[in-house]
Amino acid sequence: MTSKVEVDAKICSHQTIIEVTDVGEGSMAVRIDSDCPNVQTYAEMVSRLDLNDYMDWTGSKIWDMADQAGLTTTCLTPVALVNACWVESGMMSKRLAMREGPIFIRFIE
């Protein structure tokens, strides 16, 4: 099975689709398609993740490679990737995620 999420970052006018597939023992195959050149660079760096990459902050490819690819600290792609991995691994309910719909940041003032 594959879990798929969309990042629609209106502030920077970029869209990203993340697909994550469980390949066993906590490892995930990752495919990221984006119109952002920095996210495309990031995608090449995180094509395969291990359990610790989406469970821990320290030593995680998700966070380390975001820095190396030049993503801003406000980029939503890394956290969307973590969420996709959690859904794909069963650590977050896919049914609940689909039922509740988008999670987002809303500027209120």
Short mmCIF file of C-alpha atoms in Angstrom, two decimals:
data_model
loop_
_atom_site.label_atom_id
_atom_site.label_comp_id
_atom_site.label_asym_id
_atom_site.label_seq_id
_atom_site.Cartn_x
_atom_site.Cartn_y
_atom_site.Cartn_z
CA MET A 1 0.00 0.00 0.00
CA THR A 2 1.12 3.58 -0.55
CA SER A 3 0.29 6.69 1.44
CA LYS A 4 0.08 9.95 -0.47
CA VAL A 5 -0.04 13.54 0.81
CA GLU A 6 -0.15 16.95 -0.84
CA VAL A 7 1.60 20.10 0.33
CA ASP A 8 -0.01 23.25 -1.07
CA ALA A 9 2.27 26.05 0.12
CA LYS A 10 0.43 29.14 -1.03
CA ILE A 11 2.94 31.55 0.55
CA CYS A 12 5.74 30.34 -1.72
CA SER A 13 3.41 29.31 -4.59
CA HIS A 14 4.68 25.71 -4.72
CA GLN A 15 2.92 22.36 -4.68
CA THR A 16 4.37 19.02 -3.68
CA ILE A 17 3.06 15.46 -3.79
CA ILE A 18 4.68 12.92 -1.47
CA GLU A 19 4.20 9.15 -1.88
CA VAL A 20 5.54 6.75 0.73
CA THR A 21 5.52 2.95 0.45
CA ASP A 22 6.39 0.55 3.26
CA VAL A 23 9.10 -1.81 2.02
CA GLY A 24 9.39 -3.79 5.26
CA GLU A 25 11.03 -3.58 8.67
CA GLY A 26 10.15 0.10 9.05
CA SER A 27 11.86 1.16 5.80
CA MET A 28 10.01 3.46 3.44
CA ALA A 29 10.48 4.12 -0.26
CA VAL A 30 9.80 7.81 -0.92
CA ARG A 31 8.76 9.59 -4.10
CA ILE A 32 8.41 13.37 -4.06
CA ASP A 33 7.22 15.45 -7.00
CA SER A 34 7.35 19.23 -6.65
CA ASP A 35 7.55 22.39 -8.70
CA CYS A 36 10.03 23.76 -6.13
CA PRO A 37 13.66 23.21 -7.19
CA ASN A 38 14.86 22.95 -3.58
CA VAL A 39 12.24 20.32 -2.78
CA GLN A 40 13.26 18.38 -5.92
CA THR A 41 16.86 18.37 -4.65
CA TYR A 42 15.56 17.21 -1.27
CA ALA A 43 13.56 14.44 -2.96
CA GLU A 44 16.72 12.93 -4.41
CA MET A 45 18.29 12.83 -0.94
CA VAL A 46 15.40 11.11 0.89
CA SER A 47 14.36 8.39 -1.54
CA ARG A 48 14.69 5.73 1.18
CA LEU A 49 14.06 6.18 4.91
CA ASP A 50 14.49 3.99 7.96
CA LEU A 51 12.30 3.95 11.07
CA ASN A 52 14.63 6.28 13.00
CA ASP A 53 14.39 8.87 10.21
CA TYR A 54 10.70 9.46 10.88
CA MET A 55 10.72 8.72 14.62
CA ASP A 56 13.61 10.87 15.85
CA TRP A 57 14.79 14.46 15.34
CA THR A 58 18.47 13.75 15.92
CA GLY A 59 20.24 11.94 13.10
CA SER A 60 17.11 11.92 10.94
CA LYS A 61 17.61 12.12 7.17
CA ILE A 62 14.31 13.98 6.95
CA TRP A 63 15.64 16.95 8.93
CA ASP A 64 19.35 16.73 8.03
CA MET A 65 18.68 16.55 4.29
CA ALA A 66 16.15 19.41 4.48
CA ASP A 67 18.99 21.60 5.71
CA GLN A 68 21.42 20.32 3.06
CA ALA A 69 18.87 20.83 0.26
CA GLY A 70 18.36 24.45 1.27
CA LEU A 71 14.76 24.16 2.43
CA THR A 72 13.66 27.03 4.63
CA THR A 73 12.76 26.32 8.25
CA THR A 74 9.16 27.17 7.34
CA CYS A 75 8.91 24.58 4.54
CA LEU A 76 6.03 22.17 5.21
CA THR A 77 7.47 19.34 3.10
CA PRO A 78 9.58 17.65 5.82
CA VAL A 79 6.74 17.51 8.34
CA ALA A 80 4.37 16.28 5.60
CA LEU A 81 6.88 13.52 4.84
CA VAL A 82 6.93 12.51 8.53
CA ASN A 83 3.12 12.39 8.54
CA ALA A 84 3.04 10.26 5.38
CA CYS A 85 5.53 7.82 6.95
CA TRP A 86 3.48 7.62 10.14
CA VAL A 87 0.31 6.85 8.18
CA GLU A 88 2.06 4.30 5.97
CA SER A 89 3.63 2.54 8.97
CA GLY A 90 0.31 2.38 10.83
CA MET A 91 1.48 4.68 13.64
CA MET A 92 -1.26 7.13 12.61
CA SER A 93 -4.67 5.98 11.45
CA LYS A 94 -5.07 6.39 7.70
CA ARG A 95 -8.84 6.18 8.05
CA LEU A 96 -8.82 8.97 10.65
CA ALA A 97 -6.47 11.11 8.54
CA MET A 98 -8.69 10.72 5.47
CA ARG A 99 -11.88 11.37 7.44
CA GLU A 100 -10.62 14.49 9.23
CA GLY A 101 -9.18 16.02 6.08
CA PRO A 102 -6.41 18.58 5.71
CA ILE A 103 -4.22 19.79 8.53
CA PHE A 104 -2.95 23.28 7.98
CA ILE A 105 -1.51 26.47 9.39
CA ARG A 106 -3.87 29.41 9.35
CA PHE A 107 -2.59 32.91 10.04
CA ILE A 108 -5.26 34.59 12.14
CA GLU A 109 -3.80 38.03 12.75
#
